[in-house]
XYZ file of C-alpha atoms in Angstrom:
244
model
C 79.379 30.733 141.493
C 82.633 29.678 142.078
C 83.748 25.806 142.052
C 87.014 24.468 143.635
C 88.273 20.943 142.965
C 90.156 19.135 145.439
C 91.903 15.577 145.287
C 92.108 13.463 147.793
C 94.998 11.412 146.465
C 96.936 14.607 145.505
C 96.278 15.993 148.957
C 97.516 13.078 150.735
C 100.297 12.006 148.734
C 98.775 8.591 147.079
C 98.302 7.509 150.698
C 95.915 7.366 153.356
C 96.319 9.651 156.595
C 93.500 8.425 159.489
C 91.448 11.086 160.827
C 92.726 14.199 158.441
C 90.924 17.090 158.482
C 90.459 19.354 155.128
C 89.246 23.009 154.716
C 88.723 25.239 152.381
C 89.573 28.764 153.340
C 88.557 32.466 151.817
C 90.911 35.203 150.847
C 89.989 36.668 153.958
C 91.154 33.542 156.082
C 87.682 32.573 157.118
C 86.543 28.511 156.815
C 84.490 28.253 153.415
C 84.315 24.488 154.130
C 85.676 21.894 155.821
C 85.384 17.912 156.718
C 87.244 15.575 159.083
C 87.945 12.086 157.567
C 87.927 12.640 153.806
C 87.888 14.953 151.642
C 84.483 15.627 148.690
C 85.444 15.733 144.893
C 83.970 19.348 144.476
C 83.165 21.812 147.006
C 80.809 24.641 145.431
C 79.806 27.728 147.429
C 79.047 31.408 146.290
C 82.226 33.850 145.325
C 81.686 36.100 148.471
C 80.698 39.905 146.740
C 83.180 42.508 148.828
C 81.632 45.296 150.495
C 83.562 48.873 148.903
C 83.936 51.242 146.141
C 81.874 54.484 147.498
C 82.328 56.336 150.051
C 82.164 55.714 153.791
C 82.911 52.293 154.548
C 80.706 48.983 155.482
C 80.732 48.199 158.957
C 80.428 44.863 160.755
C 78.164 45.160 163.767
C 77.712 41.232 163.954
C 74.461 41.246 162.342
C 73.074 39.676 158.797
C 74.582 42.083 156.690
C 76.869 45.145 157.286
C 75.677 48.728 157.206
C 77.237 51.395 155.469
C 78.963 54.260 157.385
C 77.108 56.626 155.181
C 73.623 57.911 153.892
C 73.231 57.397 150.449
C 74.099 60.855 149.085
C 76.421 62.273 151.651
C 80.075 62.103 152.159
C 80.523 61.701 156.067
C 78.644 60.237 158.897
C 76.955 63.471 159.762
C 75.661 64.529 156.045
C 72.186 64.194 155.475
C 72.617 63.034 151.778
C 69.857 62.777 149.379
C 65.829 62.295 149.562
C 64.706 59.503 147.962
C 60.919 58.420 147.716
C 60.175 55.043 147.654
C 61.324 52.749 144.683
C 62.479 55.601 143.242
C 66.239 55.770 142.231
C 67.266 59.500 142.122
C 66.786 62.526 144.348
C 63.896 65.408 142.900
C 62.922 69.018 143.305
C 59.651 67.942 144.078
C 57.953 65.166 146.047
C 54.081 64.552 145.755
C 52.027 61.604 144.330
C 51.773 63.573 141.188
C 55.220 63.427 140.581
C 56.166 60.166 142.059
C 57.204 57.394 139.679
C 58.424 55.078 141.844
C 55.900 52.347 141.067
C 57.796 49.356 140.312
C 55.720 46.655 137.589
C 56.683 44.095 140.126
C 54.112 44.876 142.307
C 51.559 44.847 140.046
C 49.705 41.908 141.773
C 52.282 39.475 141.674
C 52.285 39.564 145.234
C 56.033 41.168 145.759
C 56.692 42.342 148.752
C 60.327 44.184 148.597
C 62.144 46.145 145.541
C 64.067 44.734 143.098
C 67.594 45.783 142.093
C 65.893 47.923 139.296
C 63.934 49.803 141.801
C 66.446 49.895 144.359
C 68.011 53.529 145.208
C 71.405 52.360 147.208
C 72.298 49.496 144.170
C 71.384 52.359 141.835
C 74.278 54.498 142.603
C 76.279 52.159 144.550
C 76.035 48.866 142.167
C 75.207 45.626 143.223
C 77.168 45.086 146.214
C 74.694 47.427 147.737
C 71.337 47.441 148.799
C 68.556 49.132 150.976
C 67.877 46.857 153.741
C 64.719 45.038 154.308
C 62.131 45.712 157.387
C 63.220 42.545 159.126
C 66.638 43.706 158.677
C 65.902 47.249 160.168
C 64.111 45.456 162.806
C 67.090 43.339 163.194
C 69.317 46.569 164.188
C 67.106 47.393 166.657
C 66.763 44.382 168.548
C 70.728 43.971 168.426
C 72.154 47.420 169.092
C 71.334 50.516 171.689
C 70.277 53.847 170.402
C 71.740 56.749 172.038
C 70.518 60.116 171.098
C 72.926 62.821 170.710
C 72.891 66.517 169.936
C 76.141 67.611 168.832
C 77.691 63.949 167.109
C 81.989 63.973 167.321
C 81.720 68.115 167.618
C 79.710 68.980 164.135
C 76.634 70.057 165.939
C 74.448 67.557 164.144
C 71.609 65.419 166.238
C 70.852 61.883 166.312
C 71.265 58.721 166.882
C 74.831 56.340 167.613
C 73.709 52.634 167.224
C 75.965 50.715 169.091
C 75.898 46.498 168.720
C 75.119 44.424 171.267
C 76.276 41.296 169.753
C 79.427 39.109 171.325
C 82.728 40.262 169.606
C 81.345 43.357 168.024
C 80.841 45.744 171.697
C 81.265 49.132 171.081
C 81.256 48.779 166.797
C 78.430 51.910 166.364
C 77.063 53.347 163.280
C 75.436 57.071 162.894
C 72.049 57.686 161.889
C 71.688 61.476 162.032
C 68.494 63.220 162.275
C 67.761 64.524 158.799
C 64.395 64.962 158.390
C 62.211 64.165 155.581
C 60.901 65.595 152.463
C 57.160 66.115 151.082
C 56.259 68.903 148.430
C 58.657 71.239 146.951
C 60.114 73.106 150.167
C 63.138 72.756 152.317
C 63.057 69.535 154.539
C 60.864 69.302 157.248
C 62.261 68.203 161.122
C 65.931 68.349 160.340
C 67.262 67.767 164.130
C 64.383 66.182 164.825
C 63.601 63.203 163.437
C 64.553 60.824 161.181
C 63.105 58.615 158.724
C 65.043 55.544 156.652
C 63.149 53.876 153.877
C 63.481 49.728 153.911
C 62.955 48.012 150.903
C 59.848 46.500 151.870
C 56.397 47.188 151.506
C 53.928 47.804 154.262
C 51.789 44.748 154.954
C 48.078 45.127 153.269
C 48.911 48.976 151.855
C 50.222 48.885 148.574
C 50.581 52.924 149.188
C 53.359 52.822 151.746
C 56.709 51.502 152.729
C 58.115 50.064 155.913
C 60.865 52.568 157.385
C 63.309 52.812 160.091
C 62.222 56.169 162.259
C 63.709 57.940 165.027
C 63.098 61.150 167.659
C 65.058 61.898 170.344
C 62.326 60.437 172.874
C 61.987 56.770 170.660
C 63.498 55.065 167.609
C 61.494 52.889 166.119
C 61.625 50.335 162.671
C 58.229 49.521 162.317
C 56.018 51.768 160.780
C 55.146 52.399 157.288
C 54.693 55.913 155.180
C 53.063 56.668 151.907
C 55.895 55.887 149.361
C 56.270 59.840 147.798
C 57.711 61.173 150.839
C 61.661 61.900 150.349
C 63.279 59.512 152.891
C 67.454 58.915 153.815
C 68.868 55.823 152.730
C 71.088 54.098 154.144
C 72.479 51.307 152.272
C 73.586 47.592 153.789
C 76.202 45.105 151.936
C 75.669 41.482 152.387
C 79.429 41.025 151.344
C 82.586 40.598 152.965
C 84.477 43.244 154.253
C 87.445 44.626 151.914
């Protein structure tokens, strides 16, 4: 929390200037704050937390938070990256109930609905700037961007999906979400090309056992359903920052 002091008497010379207007403006030139006809002893507002340090890059597509450029895991758009099962914070050989320890104490009946930081893959290995994004937030892509399904994405070969805002200003900003399958057991992963599945941070409503995902085939995508919580998922990570 960061707390700025302004004075009014400084600001105007020991005088009075009718209708003035005062603002308070970020590093990055955007209006923090601002009032016409006077000017407030303290303005207080949150430091803004910039998006950067790993790889890829955060991109703006006008929504409620910006999505990384990356899985979590890979080092361009088209990687796969890592598996990750459900609160759990590092990739595995392995991915069965037996050896899942992603159960997180805060949902021991307290009611919790999304992971904490502790239990939170992308602000794991990406600190806290980072996060996985929430169902409503997954949701949120959807409802603001079109999917188009691809099967060879900027010449690698790879399939899947360019998601492409909708929102005024940000036309023609696009993401990749390539189709990287999904892990369960101990073998190579399943439906790479095919599908692909992107864990939220949220639980599914009334079952404990599962998590809400973002999911896609070349026929539908979809950021509704839920999954049992051992299967090995992508991540990909969202910043509620500002851009660097």
């Amino acid at each position: 929390m960061k707390k700025i002091i302004l004075s009014a008497l400084a600001l105007l010379g020991m005088g009075t200037i009718a209708n003035a207007q005062f603002y308070v403006v970020g590093e990055d030139g955007k209006i923090l704050y601002s009032m016409d006809n006077g000017t407030p002893a303290y303005v207080t507002f949150e430091n803004p937390i910039p998006c950067g340090g790993v790889i890829g890059e955060a991109v703006d597509l006008g929504l409620s938070v910006k999505w990384s450029s990356v899985n979590l895991g890979a080092s361009n758009p088209q990687d796969a990256g890592g598996y990750y099962a459900w609160g759990e914070t590092t990739v595995k050989s392995d991915y069965t109930w037996d050896t899942y320890v992603g159960e997180p104490a805060d949902f021991n009946g307290d009611n919790k609905s999304d992971l904490e930081a502790a239990n939170d893959a992308a602000t794991a290995s990406w600190g806290e700037e980072w996060r996985m994004p929430t169902a409503s937030e997954c949701e949120e892509l959807y409802n603001n961007t079109t999917q188009t399904w691809t099967d060879d994405y900027e010449g690698t070969g790879v399939k899947g999906y360019i998601v492409t805002s909708t929102k005024s200003g940000y036309e023609g900003v696009s993401i990749f979400l390539p189709a990287a399958g999904y892990r369960n057991g101990s073998g190579e992963p399943f439906s790479v090309g095919s599908y692909g599945y992107y864990w939220s941070s949220s639980l599914k409503a009334n079952d404990s056992d599962s998590g809400r995902y973002l999911g896609f085939r070349s026929s539908g995508f979809y950021p509704w359903y839920g999954s049992l919580r051992f299967y090995g998922y992508s991540v990909r990570p969202v910043c509620t920052g500002s851009l660097k």
